[in-house]
Every structure is written in structure tokens, then in C-alpha cells.
Tab-separated table of C-alpha atoms in Angstrom:
chain	number	residue	atom	x	y	z
B	1	MET	CA	42.481	-42.803	-47.064
B	2	GLU	CA	45.150	-40.076	-47.226
B	3	ILE	CA	43.282	-38.013	-44.534
B	4	TYR	CA	42.959	-41.222	-42.235
B	5	LEU	CA	46.927	-41.925	-42.505
B	6	ILE	CA	47.688	-38.176	-41.780
B	7	CYS	CA	45.308	-38.299	-38.873
B	8	LEU	CA	47.003	-41.474	-37.594
B	9	ALA	CA	50.508	-40.008	-37.925
B	10	VAL	CA	49.274	-36.872	-36.178
B	11	ALA	CA	47.863	-39.019	-33.395
B	12	LEU	CA	51.242	-41.011	-32.950
B	13	VAL	CA	53.491	-38.109	-32.981
B	14	GLY	CA	51.049	-35.869	-30.814
B	15	GLY	CA	50.771	-38.699	-28.242
B	16	LEU	CA	54.465	-38.980	-28.022
B	17	MET	CA	55.268	-35.426	-27.859
B	18	LEU	CA	52.830	-34.877	-24.961
B	19	SER	CA	54.257	-37.743	-23.125
B	20	ARG	CA	57.503	-35.731	-22.818
B	21	LEU	CA	55.473	-33.038	-21.022
B	22	THR	CA	53.656	-35.422	-18.628
B	23	LYS	CA	57.013	-36.932	-17.729
B	24	ILE	CA	57.854	-33.460	-15.990
B	25	PHE	CA	54.838	-33.987	-13.724
B	26	HIS	CA	55.756	-37.786	-13.258
B	27	LEU	CA	52.539	-38.864	-14.994
B	28	PRO	CA	52.205	-42.261	-16.729
B	29	ALA	CA	52.583	-42.096	-20.578
B	30	VAL	CA	49.100	-43.598	-20.864
B	31	THR	CA	47.505	-40.392	-19.487
B	32	ALA	CA	49.401	-38.217	-22.044
B	33	TYR	CA	47.937	-40.570	-24.975
B	34	LEU	CA	44.489	-40.196	-23.518
B	35	VAL	CA	44.761	-36.335	-23.333
B	36	ALA	CA	46.377	-36.116	-26.861
B	37	GLY	CA	43.254	-38.050	-28.028
B	38	LEU	CA	40.989	-35.439	-26.209
B	39	LEU	CA	42.786	-32.625	-27.800
B	40	LEU	CA	42.623	-34.255	-31.181
B	41	GLY	CA	39.042	-35.332	-30.895
B	42	PRO	CA	36.009	-33.649	-32.245
B	43	PHE	CA	35.424	-31.376	-29.305
B	44	CYS	CA	38.846	-29.680	-29.483
B	45	LEU	CA	41.266	-29.394	-32.559
B	46	GLY	CA	38.794	-31.782	-34.441
B	47	ALA	CA	36.117	-29.106	-34.262
B	48	LEU	CA	38.126	-26.798	-36.451
B	49	LYS	CA	37.443	-29.132	-39.380
B	50	LEU	CA	40.964	-28.729	-40.859
B	51	PRO	CA	41.714	-32.092	-42.855
B	52	GLY	CA	44.199	-34.174	-41.171
B	53	ILE	CA	44.545	-32.198	-38.091
B	54	GLY	CA	42.496	-34.002	-35.506
B	55	PHE	CA	39.252	-36.263	-35.752
B	56	ASN	CA	36.493	-34.087	-37.177
B	57	SER	CA	33.755	-36.239	-35.932
B	58	LEU	CA	32.953	-39.253	-33.655
B	59	GLU	CA	31.894	-41.322	-36.665
B	60	GLN	CA	35.340	-40.830	-38.142
B	61	VAL	CA	37.017	-42.090	-34.833
B	62	GLU	CA	34.595	-44.876	-34.788
B	63	GLY	CA	35.824	-45.745	-38.257
B	64	LEU	CA	39.065	-46.664	-36.624
B	65	SER	CA	37.589	-49.298	-34.604
B	66	ILE	CA	39.658	-52.010	-36.228
B	67	ILE	CA	42.771	-50.582	-34.795
B	68	THR	CA	41.405	-50.329	-31.327
B	69	GLN	CA	39.962	-53.987	-31.447
B	70	THR	CA	43.321	-55.061	-32.828
B	71	ALA	CA	45.249	-53.568	-30.067
B	72	LEU	CA	42.946	-54.794	-27.383
B	73	GLY	CA	43.512	-58.274	-28.858
B	74	PHE	CA	47.319	-57.879	-28.688
B	75	ILE	CA	46.957	-56.623	-24.948
B	76	ALA	CA	44.694	-59.729	-24.063
B	77	PHE	CA	47.250	-61.792	-25.789
B	78	THR	CA	50.036	-60.390	-23.714
B	79	ILE	CA	47.927	-60.826	-20.397
B	80	GLY	CA	47.326	-64.270	-21.325
B	81	ASN	CA	50.974	-64.910	-21.264
B	82	GLU	CA	51.044	-64.105	-17.527
B	83	PHE	CA	49.175	-67.304	-16.768
B	84	ARG	CA	52.306	-69.515	-16.589
B	85	LEU	CA	52.163	-72.654	-14.485
B	86	ARG	CA	54.684	-71.634	-12.200
B	87	GLN	CA	52.914	-68.465	-11.424
B	88	LEU	CA	49.611	-70.223	-11.185
B	89	LYS	CA	50.939	-72.873	-8.831
B	90	ALA	CA	52.183	-69.827	-6.601
B	91	MET	CA	49.302	-67.711	-6.647
B	92	GLY	CA	46.480	-69.019	-8.874
B	93	LYS	CA	44.206	-69.963	-5.884
B	94	SER	CA	44.495	-66.410	-4.442
B	95	ALA	CA	44.115	-64.631	-7.821
B	96	ILE	CA	41.001	-66.589	-8.589
B	97	THR	CA	39.396	-65.864	-5.271
B	98	ILE	CA	40.429	-62.121	-5.369
B	99	GLY	CA	39.349	-61.855	-8.982
B	100	ILE	CA	35.905	-63.186	-8.397
B	101	LEU	CA	35.274	-61.546	-5.003
B	102	GLN	CA	36.291	-58.052	-5.681
B	103	ALA	CA	34.215	-58.089	-8.936
B	104	VAL	CA	31.133	-59.474	-7.062
B	105	VAL	CA	31.649	-56.953	-4.077
B	106	THR	CA	31.965	-53.961	-6.632
B	107	THR	CA	28.770	-54.944	-8.642
B	108	VAL	CA	26.719	-55.515	-5.296
B	109	LEU	CA	27.954	-52.243	-4.104
B	110	VAL	CA	27.049	-50.055	-7.032
B	111	ASP	CA	23.746	-51.967	-7.350
B	112	VAL	CA	22.799	-51.029	-3.968
B	113	VAL	CA	23.691	-47.363	-4.167
B	114	LEU	CA	21.900	-46.965	-7.655
B	115	ILE	CA	18.818	-49.012	-6.745
B	116	ILE	CA	18.482	-46.597	-3.648
B	117	LEU	CA	18.918	-43.569	-6.068
B	118	HIS	CA	16.086	-45.097	-8.303
B	119	LEU	CA	13.731	-45.668	-5.223
B	120	CYS	CA	14.174	-42.126	-4.129
B	121	PHE	CA	14.107	-40.524	-7.579
B	122	PRO	CA	12.547	-43.104	-10.129
B	123	HIS	CA	12.433	-40.515	-12.703
B	124	ILE	CA	16.299	-39.916	-12.854
B	125	LEU	CA	17.165	-43.573	-13.029
B	126	SER	CA	15.358	-46.657	-13.899
B	127	LEU	CA	15.877	-50.101	-12.219
B	128	PRO	CA	17.108	-51.856	-15.280
B	129	ALA	CA	19.658	-49.224	-15.788
B	130	ALA	CA	20.791	-49.300	-12.115
B	131	ILE	CA	21.309	-53.052	-12.343
B	132	THR	CA	23.133	-52.719	-15.662
B	133	LEU	CA	25.654	-49.931	-14.453
B	134	GLY	CA	26.328	-52.444	-11.437
B	135	ALA	CA	27.502	-54.974	-13.823
B	136	ILE	CA	29.508	-52.769	-15.906
B	137	ALA	CA	31.320	-51.329	-12.694
B	138	SER	CA	33.111	-54.852	-12.193
B	139	ALA	CA	35.132	-54.393	-15.310
B	140	THR	CA	38.679	-53.382	-15.157
B	141	ALA	CA	40.841	-51.981	-18.053
B	142	PRO	CA	43.509	-54.412	-18.793
B	143	ALA	CA	45.158	-52.025	-21.260
B	144	ALA	CA	45.912	-49.102	-18.979
B	145	THR	CA	47.233	-51.495	-16.258
B	146	LEU	CA	49.522	-53.220	-18.677
B	147	MET	CA	50.885	-50.190	-20.233
B	148	VAL	CA	51.837	-48.646	-16.740
B	149	VAL	CA	53.563	-51.957	-15.777
B	150	ARG	CA	55.474	-51.934	-19.247
B	151	GLN	CA	56.446	-48.265	-19.045
B	152	TYR	CA	58.031	-48.636	-15.600
B	153	LYS	CA	59.126	-52.326	-15.937
B	154	ALA	CA	57.247	-52.988	-12.724
B	155	ASP	CA	57.830	-56.475	-11.123
B	156	GLY	CA	57.198	-58.062	-7.911
B	157	PRO	CA	54.428	-60.006	-5.884
B	158	LEU	CA	51.677	-57.155	-6.323
B	159	THR	CA	52.537	-56.679	-10.051
B	160	ARG	CA	52.059	-60.426	-10.756
B	161	LEU	CA	49.004	-60.785	-8.833
B	162	LEU	CA	47.557	-57.589	-10.474
B	163	MET	CA	48.034	-59.214	-13.873
B	164	LEU	CA	46.330	-62.493	-13.047
B	165	VAL	CA	43.493	-60.636	-11.298
B	166	VAL	CA	42.831	-58.291	-14.000
B	167	ALA	CA	42.617	-61.245	-16.491
B	168	ILE	CA	40.133	-63.046	-14.142
B	169	ASP	CA	38.062	-59.865	-13.588
B	170	ASP	CA	37.381	-59.604	-17.242
B	171	ALA	CA	35.935	-63.111	-17.431
B	172	VAL	CA	33.847	-62.574	-14.257
B	173	GLY	CA	32.684	-59.229	-15.446
B	174	LEU	CA	31.619	-60.825	-18.645
B	175	LEU	CA	29.463	-63.241	-16.797
B	176	LEU	CA	28.160	-60.635	-14.389
B	177	PHE	CA	27.141	-58.233	-17.324
B	178	SER	CA	25.423	-60.832	-19.280
B	179	VAL	CA	23.423	-61.974	-16.233
B	180	SER	CA	22.649	-58.487	-15.155
B	181	PHE	CA	21.665	-57.361	-18.644
B	182	GLY	CA	19.362	-60.327	-19.135
B	183	ILE	CA	17.568	-59.475	-15.879
B	184	ALA	CA	17.576	-55.739	-16.916
B	185	THR	CA	15.933	-56.506	-20.248
B	186	ALA	CA	13.453	-58.722	-18.725
B	187	LEU	CA	12.320	-56.070	-16.435
B	188	SER	CA	12.070	-53.571	-19.056
B	189	GLN	CA	10.137	-55.948	-21.308
B	190	GLY	CA	8.111	-57.891	-18.715
B	191	GLN	CA	9.417	-61.274	-19.604
B	192	VAL	CA	12.263	-63.456	-18.377
B	193	SER	CA	14.364	-65.342	-21.061
B	194	LEU	CA	16.324	-68.056	-19.448
B	195	LEU	CA	18.326	-68.457	-22.570
B	196	ALA	CA	19.484	-64.685	-22.288
B	197	VAL	CA	20.282	-64.675	-18.644
B	198	VAL	CA	22.101	-68.142	-18.249
B	199	VAL	CA	22.499	-70.072	-21.361
B	200	GLU	CA	24.016	-67.616	-23.663
B	201	PRO	CA	26.551	-65.858	-21.237
B	202	ILE	CA	27.934	-69.426	-20.030
B	203	LEU	CA	27.976	-70.507	-23.797
B	204	GLU	CA	29.785	-67.341	-24.659
B	205	ILE	CA	32.596	-68.047	-22.210
B	206	VAL	CA	32.883	-71.858	-23.014
B	207	LEU	CA	33.086	-71.004	-26.745
B	208	SER	CA	35.741	-68.249	-26.189
B	209	LEU	CA	37.951	-70.531	-24.125
B	210	LEU	CA	37.634	-73.456	-26.652
B	211	LEU	CA	38.417	-71.033	-29.536
B	212	GLY	CA	41.406	-69.543	-27.579
B	213	GLY	CA	42.743	-72.897	-26.554
B	214	ALA	CA	42.617	-74.218	-30.245
B	215	MET	CA	44.311	-71.136	-31.616
B	216	GLY	CA	47.105	-71.192	-28.992
B	217	TRP	CA	47.865	-74.758	-29.868
B	218	LEU	CA	47.768	-74.138	-33.531
B	219	LEU	CA	50.068	-71.185	-33.097
B	220	ASN	CA	52.560	-73.445	-31.181
B	221	TRP	CA	52.260	-76.046	-33.975
B	222	VAL	CA	52.877	-73.567	-36.940
B	223	GLU	CA	55.735	-71.823	-35.152
B	224	GLN	CA	57.686	-75.193	-35.270
B	225	PHE	CA	58.144	-74.865	-39.051
B	226	PHE	CA	60.244	-71.560	-38.650
B	227	HIS	CA	63.468	-70.911	-37.087
B	228	SER	CA	64.056	-67.281	-38.018
B	229	ARG	CA	63.168	-64.803	-35.295
B	230	SER	CA	61.596	-62.384	-37.524
B	231	LYS	CA	59.564	-65.000	-39.190
B	232	ARG	CA	58.289	-66.541	-35.948
B	233	MET	CA	57.270	-63.107	-34.973
B	234	THR	CA	55.429	-62.567	-38.010
B	235	ILE	CA	53.583	-65.715	-37.479
B	236	SER	CA	52.633	-64.684	-33.776
B	237	VAL	CA	51.383	-61.363	-35.157
B	238	ALA	CA	49.441	-63.062	-37.918
B	239	PHE	CA	47.778	-65.403	-35.399
B	240	VAL	CA	46.734	-62.801	-33.249
B	241	LEU	CA	45.134	-60.935	-35.965
B	242	LEU	CA	43.387	-63.941	-37.204
B	243	THR	CA	42.190	-64.726	-33.488
B	244	VAL	CA	40.833	-61.158	-33.219
B	245	GLY	CA	38.900	-61.609	-36.467
B	246	LEU	CA	37.404	-64.927	-35.608
B	247	SER	CA	36.345	-63.585	-32.185
B	248	MET	CA	34.114	-61.050	-34.024
B	249	ILE	CA	32.135	-63.759	-35.601
B	250	LYS	CA	28.486	-64.167	-34.346
B	251	PHE	CA	25.975	-66.840	-35.316
B	252	GLN	CA	22.771	-68.332	-34.124
B	253	ILE	CA	21.808	-71.915	-33.367
B	254	GLY	CA	18.048	-72.039	-33.226
B	255	PRO	CA	16.861	-69.693	-30.578
B	256	ILE	CA	20.490	-69.264	-28.984
B	257	HIS	CA	22.626	-66.319	-30.032
B	258	CYS	CA	26.270	-67.287	-29.997
B	259	GLY	CA	29.429	-65.143	-30.012
B	260	PHE	CA	32.796	-64.883	-28.585
B	261	SER	CA	34.509	-62.469	-26.148
B	262	LEU	CA	37.530	-60.884	-27.736
B	263	LEU	CA	39.362	-60.518	-24.521
B	264	LEU	CA	38.685	-64.097	-23.327
B	265	VAL	CA	39.697	-65.537	-26.719
B	266	CYS	CA	42.926	-63.724	-26.965
B	267	MET	CA	43.851	-64.283	-23.432
B	268	MET	CA	43.320	-67.943	-23.647
B	269	THR	CA	45.272	-68.167	-26.849
B	270	GLY	CA	48.288	-66.471	-25.109
B	271	THR	CA	47.925	-68.714	-21.937
B	272	ILE	CA	47.907	-72.052	-23.994
B	273	PHE	CA	50.781	-70.652	-26.169
B	274	CYS	CA	53.144	-69.508	-23.320
B	275	ASN	CA	52.811	-72.838	-21.499
B	276	ILE	CA	53.558	-75.330	-24.392
B	277	CYS	CA	55.908	-73.185	-26.256
B	278	SER	CA	59.611	-73.087	-24.902
B	279	THR	CA	60.395	-69.948	-26.551
B	280	SER	CA	57.402	-67.946	-25.791
B	281	GLU	CA	59.062	-65.387	-23.578
B	282	GLU	CA	61.671	-64.535	-26.197
B	283	LEU	CA	58.900	-64.166	-28.815
B	284	MET	CA	56.587	-61.962	-26.682
B	285	ASP	CA	59.518	-59.453	-26.102
B	286	ARG	CA	59.615	-59.140	-29.804
B	287	VAL	CA	56.035	-58.850	-30.303
B	288	ASP	CA	55.569	-56.226	-27.577
B	289	GLY	CA	58.040	-54.015	-29.452
B	290	TRP	CA	56.156	-54.359	-32.675
B	291	THR	CA	52.881	-53.459	-31.148
B	292	MET	CA	53.960	-50.396	-29.118
B	293	PRO	CA	52.664	-47.937	-31.851
B	294	LEU	CA	49.368	-49.986	-31.996
B	295	ASN	CA	49.063	-49.339	-28.330
B	296	ILE	CA	49.606	-45.820	-28.405
B	297	LEU	CA	46.894	-45.393	-31.211
B	298	PHE	CA	44.593	-47.423	-29.120
B	299	PHE	CA	44.702	-44.927	-26.137
B	300	VAL	CA	44.819	-41.718	-28.508
B	301	ILE	CA	41.865	-43.037	-30.365
B	302	SER	CA	40.247	-44.019	-27.075
B	303	GLY	CA	40.627	-40.522	-25.894
B	304	ALA	CA	39.146	-38.985	-28.950
B	305	GLU	CA	36.160	-41.233	-28.475
B	306	LEU	CA	35.185	-39.625	-25.229
B	307	ASP	CA	32.138	-37.353	-25.720
B	308	LEU	CA	32.652	-34.298	-23.506
B	309	GLN	CA	28.945	-33.429	-24.148
B	310	VAL	CA	28.257	-35.862	-21.269
B	311	LEU	CA	29.623	-33.074	-18.962
B	312	ALA	CA	26.605	-30.675	-19.760
B	313	SER	CA	24.146	-33.066	-18.280
B	314	PRO	CA	23.361	-32.712	-14.528
B	315	VAL	CA	21.744	-36.020	-14.605
B	316	THR	CA	24.585	-37.712	-16.050
B	317	LEU	CA	26.937	-35.978	-13.483
B	318	LEU	CA	24.886	-36.992	-10.483
B	319	VAL	CA	24.656	-40.799	-11.477
B	320	GLY	CA	28.198	-40.733	-12.634
B	321	VAL	CA	29.594	-39.360	-9.478
B	322	LEU	CA	27.706	-41.896	-7.432
B	323	TYR	CA	28.882	-44.681	-9.726
B	324	ILE	CA	32.461	-43.670	-9.531
B	325	LEU	CA	32.279	-43.252	-5.708
B	326	ALA	CA	30.506	-46.661	-5.228
B	327	ARG	CA	32.650	-48.433	-7.732
B	328	SER	CA	35.820	-47.190	-6.393
B	329	ALA	CA	34.653	-48.269	-2.728
B	330	GLY	CA	33.868	-51.572	-4.156
B	331	LYS	CA	37.087	-52.262	-5.973
B	332	TYR	CA	39.217	-51.140	-2.978
B	333	TYR	CA	37.303	-52.826	-0.190
B	334	GLY	CA	36.363	-55.930	-2.451
B	335	ALA	CA	40.238	-56.372	-2.866
B	336	ASN	CA	41.015	-55.589	0.668
B	337	ILE	CA	38.757	-58.219	2.029
B	338	SER	CA	39.524	-60.911	-0.606
B	339	CYS	CA	43.260	-60.341	0.214
B	340	ARG	CA	42.751	-60.807	3.936
B	341	LEU	CA	40.629	-63.965	3.333
B	342	THR	CA	43.705	-65.334	1.085
B	343	LYS	CA	46.373	-64.123	3.670
B	344	GLU	CA	48.189	-61.937	1.190
B	345	SER	CA	50.870	-59.488	2.610
B	346	LYS	CA	50.081	-56.186	4.020
B	347	PRO	CA	51.468	-54.154	1.185
B	348	ILE	CA	49.332	-56.175	-1.416
B	349	THR	CA	46.152	-56.015	0.851
B	350	GLU	CA	46.432	-52.133	1.112
B	351	ASN	CA	47.179	-51.304	-2.639
B	352	LEU	CA	45.729	-53.833	-4.822
B	353	GLY	CA	42.423	-52.145	-4.917
B	354	ILE	CA	43.838	-48.901	-6.118
B	355	THR	CA	45.319	-50.619	-9.082
B	356	LEU	CA	42.014	-52.219	-10.148
B	357	LEU	CA	40.325	-48.657	-10.753
B	358	PRO	CA	41.253	-47.910	-14.410
B	359	GLN	CA	38.175	-48.649	-16.568
B	360	ALA	CA	37.856	-48.151	-20.465
B	361	GLY	CA	37.148	-50.184	-23.492
B	362	VAL	CA	35.455	-53.313	-22.006
B	363	ALA	CA	32.999	-51.137	-19.993
B	364	LEU	CA	32.295	-49.081	-23.220
B	365	GLY	CA	31.672	-52.101	-25.068
B	366	MET	CA	29.116	-53.359	-22.363
B	367	ALA	CA	27.449	-49.866	-22.293
B	368	LEU	CA	27.091	-50.123	-26.156
B	369	THR	CA	25.272	-53.425	-25.630
B	370	ALA	CA	23.059	-51.680	-23.088
B	371	ALA	CA	21.827	-49.156	-25.672
B	372	ASN	CA	18.584	-51.035	-26.321
B	373	LEU	CA	17.510	-50.455	-22.662
B	374	PRO	CA	14.871	-47.509	-22.095
B	375	ASP	CA	17.549	-45.795	-20.254
B	376	GLY	CA	20.281	-46.965	-22.620
B	377	THR	CA	21.611	-43.452	-23.473
B	378	LEU	CA	22.000	-42.461	-19.896
B	379	VAL	CA	23.890	-45.787	-19.281
B	380	ARG	CA	26.265	-45.049	-21.903
B	381	ASN	CA	26.857	-41.357	-20.952
B	382	VAL	CA	27.440	-42.351	-17.202
B	383	VAL	CA	30.074	-44.856	-18.327
B	384	LEU	CA	31.718	-42.360	-20.751
B	385	PHE	CA	32.029	-39.878	-17.727
B	386	ALA	CA	33.422	-42.570	-15.558
B	387	VAL	CA	35.940	-43.758	-18.150
B	388	LEU	CA	36.939	-40.038	-18.727
B	389	VAL	CA	37.827	-39.765	-14.917
B	390	TYR	CA	39.285	-43.185	-14.414
B	391	GLU	CA	41.542	-43.098	-17.559
B	392	LEU	CA	42.844	-39.843	-16.569
B	393	VAL	CA	43.389	-40.526	-12.971
B	394	GLY	CA	43.692	-44.354	-12.750
B	395	PRO	CA	47.169	-44.962	-14.370
B	396	SER	CA	48.714	-42.444	-11.956
B	397	LEU	CA	47.123	-44.200	-9.123
B	398	THR	CA	48.360	-47.593	-10.354
B	399	LYS	CA	51.948	-46.106	-10.661
B	400	ARG	CA	51.732	-44.612	-7.188
B	401	ALA	CA	50.469	-47.966	-5.622
B	402	LEU	CA	53.289	-49.870	-7.362
B	403	MET	CA	55.889	-47.283	-6.375
B	404	LYS	CA	54.582	-47.474	-2.733
B	405	VAL	CA	55.403	-51.206	-2.659
B	406	GLY	CA	58.795	-50.760	-4.257
B	407	GLU	CA	58.050	-52.551	-7.370
B	408	ILE	CA	58.809	-49.661	-9.930
B	409	ARG	CA	62.227	-48.807	-10.753
B	410	PRO	CA	63.452	-45.204	-10.611
B	411	GLU	CA	62.691	-43.192	-13.755
B	412	GLY	CA	64.956	-41.575	-16.238
B	413	ARG	CA	68.218	-43.503	-15.473
B	414	THR	CA	69.009	-44.638	-18.974
B	415	SER	CA	68.801	-43.367	-22.517
B	416	ALA	CA	68.328	-45.657	-25.428
B	417	ARG	CA	70.111	-43.147	-27.666
B	418	LYS	CA	73.203	-43.258	-25.468
B	419	LEU	CA	72.995	-47.067	-24.817
B	420	ASN	CA	72.931	-47.841	-28.573
B	421	SER	CA	76.179	-45.589	-29.089
B	422	GLY	CA	77.834	-47.308	-26.140
B	423	GLU	CA	77.960	-44.387	-24.040
B	424	GLY	CA	76.194	-45.868	-21.045
B	425	GLU	CA	73.902	-44.110	-18.529
B	426	GLU	CA	72.893	-40.385	-18.523
């Protein structure tokens, strides 16, 4: 236990210290946390096997999954708070259209490119693996996007639309993956299961929305018994933890396997809560402050989970490069086309696709599910390689796109240390 506590402390301090270095190069703090994770991971400092200095093995990193799952729950809860009725009335129709269309375009484009690779070199990539990777490509990382928006206090039409699209993208990505993975499993086993392809994916989404809605309503009801800000914040934190725990439950009804999507459940909880609680904005500000160390640990641990051994496989690199190029084109042009259809402004049309490139935890979770395919190991390694590239480059591209449209304030203008002592600006 003491080794884990020391590792977590080193991870927090290391991530924060490295963020000071990346600030010199005007890189987002998210990038620093991920690089800190790589350095502390089992392929760098962790390989020295010094107790408490880095993570000595991937098994040790995976043992901290409760932290990453909890952080992802809070991130999803925060994104759900973006679905306020006033914003939905203003851009809900556009966000839904863009969220669905760009995800579908990305999946189709990656499918086409990888299926062509399969037809040309069937020994390199199987058809089930190609179809599965196409669906995984639709997923966008909400965590990296949210951290960039928070760090730079980004606000404006593109930022607000981006937060809505990212949330919708995860729901669409879940459905696309469930259907594609069902088809891939059928191809590999030689039999089609209607339950796996149609019923179970839809049921998972419906159950997730129902559980999230119930938890959001229950949170608002319990909040009314407390008037202290600190106690209401504690109740909010407790409910997110409870929601994360409940979303991990899996059960079976006859031949149907039932489960929940952590992201969808927590997003729905945040959506319902923010629309029926009059003080939700103030509460969210306090919860955000409490969860900041948790979010840093999320990215450091995510960086440590990245298996650098995948870089040694030529096949992984070949498929990975094609996957990255096709996915990037799909996200950019999918967003561009859908923005034109919904008549968005030129700055949004030209920059939204760039902000949708980050990919991380959701995609890795999908890749883990795909492990049972004949090429399951290759699918996982390709996604790991893509996540390594996207997470190191994606946050900077998101920052650049938001700066280009003027929705990020200049950096380095204030110091919390000086503001707290009443000295004002630097």
C-alpha cells in the first residue's frame, strides 16, 4: 500500500513539474501529464525497479484502474453539464447532426482504407479486425478536450459546440462499435447473432440513459436537504462515485447480456442535474476544483499504460499509420461536411474537425473488448499506437484551433499566489 501511495505522489508531482517545462513551449498541460506517465511507466524509470519511483509493470498500472474509471466518471459528469436547455435550444440540432455524421464518416472511411489493405494483404489484417478498427476510430477523447478547455478557460461558439459534439460522439461511437464488433464476431465465428448486433447495443444505451437520468434526479433531491456548500459538494462527489460504481455492474437476462456505459450514465446524470438544480453551476465549480488532482492522475496513469513495445512491430506501425491518416481525414472532413450542412460559420467549419482528433480511454476500452477476435492483439496494439500519437499531438492541435478562432485568452497574465495576497497581476 505504501508503495502505491508513494507512486501516486510521485505521479502528481512529476506531472505538475513537467507542466512547467511544457509551458515554455506553449504546450497544453495534458501533454505534460501524458509524457510524465511515459517517463514514470514500466518502459522508462519503472524499468529500474526502484520501489516508489515509477510504475514497475503494466500490471501495477492496471491496478490503479479504479482511479482512471473514477476520473472518467467525473469528466463525463462535467460534460453532461454542458447540455443545458438554453444551449440545446441554440445549437442542439446542429450538435446532434454533426456528432452523428462525423462519427459515421470516420468509421466508413477507416473501414474502406483498412478493408482495401485486407484485400491486398490478407495475411496482415483480417476483415473482422478492419471492421472493428473502423468503429473504434469514431471515438473521441472527452478528457483531453475538457482539460484543454479548462486550462485555457476557452469559451465561444466553437467551444460550446465542441463540448456537445464530443458528448454525442461517445454515444454514437458506442453504438457503431457494438454493431461493428457484433458483425466482426459473426464473421470470425461464422454465425450472426441478432442479439449481439442489434438488441444488446441498443439496450446498453437505453439502460445507461435511464440509470443516469434516475441518478441525476436523485442527486437533486438529496441536495435539497443540505445548505452548506461544502456538504452539498460532498454529496455531489459521493453521487458521482456511486454512479461510476453502478455503471460497472453487468448482468444477464436469459440470453441477453446487459450492462451500462460509464460515460453515458455519468453524462446523463450531469445533464439531468444541471437542468433541474438551480445552483448546479456553482456546485460544478467547486467539484471541478476538488477533482483536479484526480484528472492529473488520470492522464499520468494513461501515459504509463501506453505500451512502447508496439513501436517495435512493423505490421502495427503500417496499420497504425493508415488508421491515423484515415481517421484524421474522417474527423476533419466529416465535421467540415456536417458543419456546411448545418450552416455553421466559416471558423467553426474549418476548425471543429481538428478539435475532435484526441483519442484515449474510450478507444482503449473498445480495443480491450475486441481482444477475443483472432486479430485482437493487433487491434489493441494499433489503437495503443494511435492513442500514443493522438494524445501527444491532439491537445496541442485543439489548443491551436481554439486560439485561431479567438476563444482562448492569452496565457500567463495572472498569478494565483499574487492574487491571493492582493498584489494583482504579474
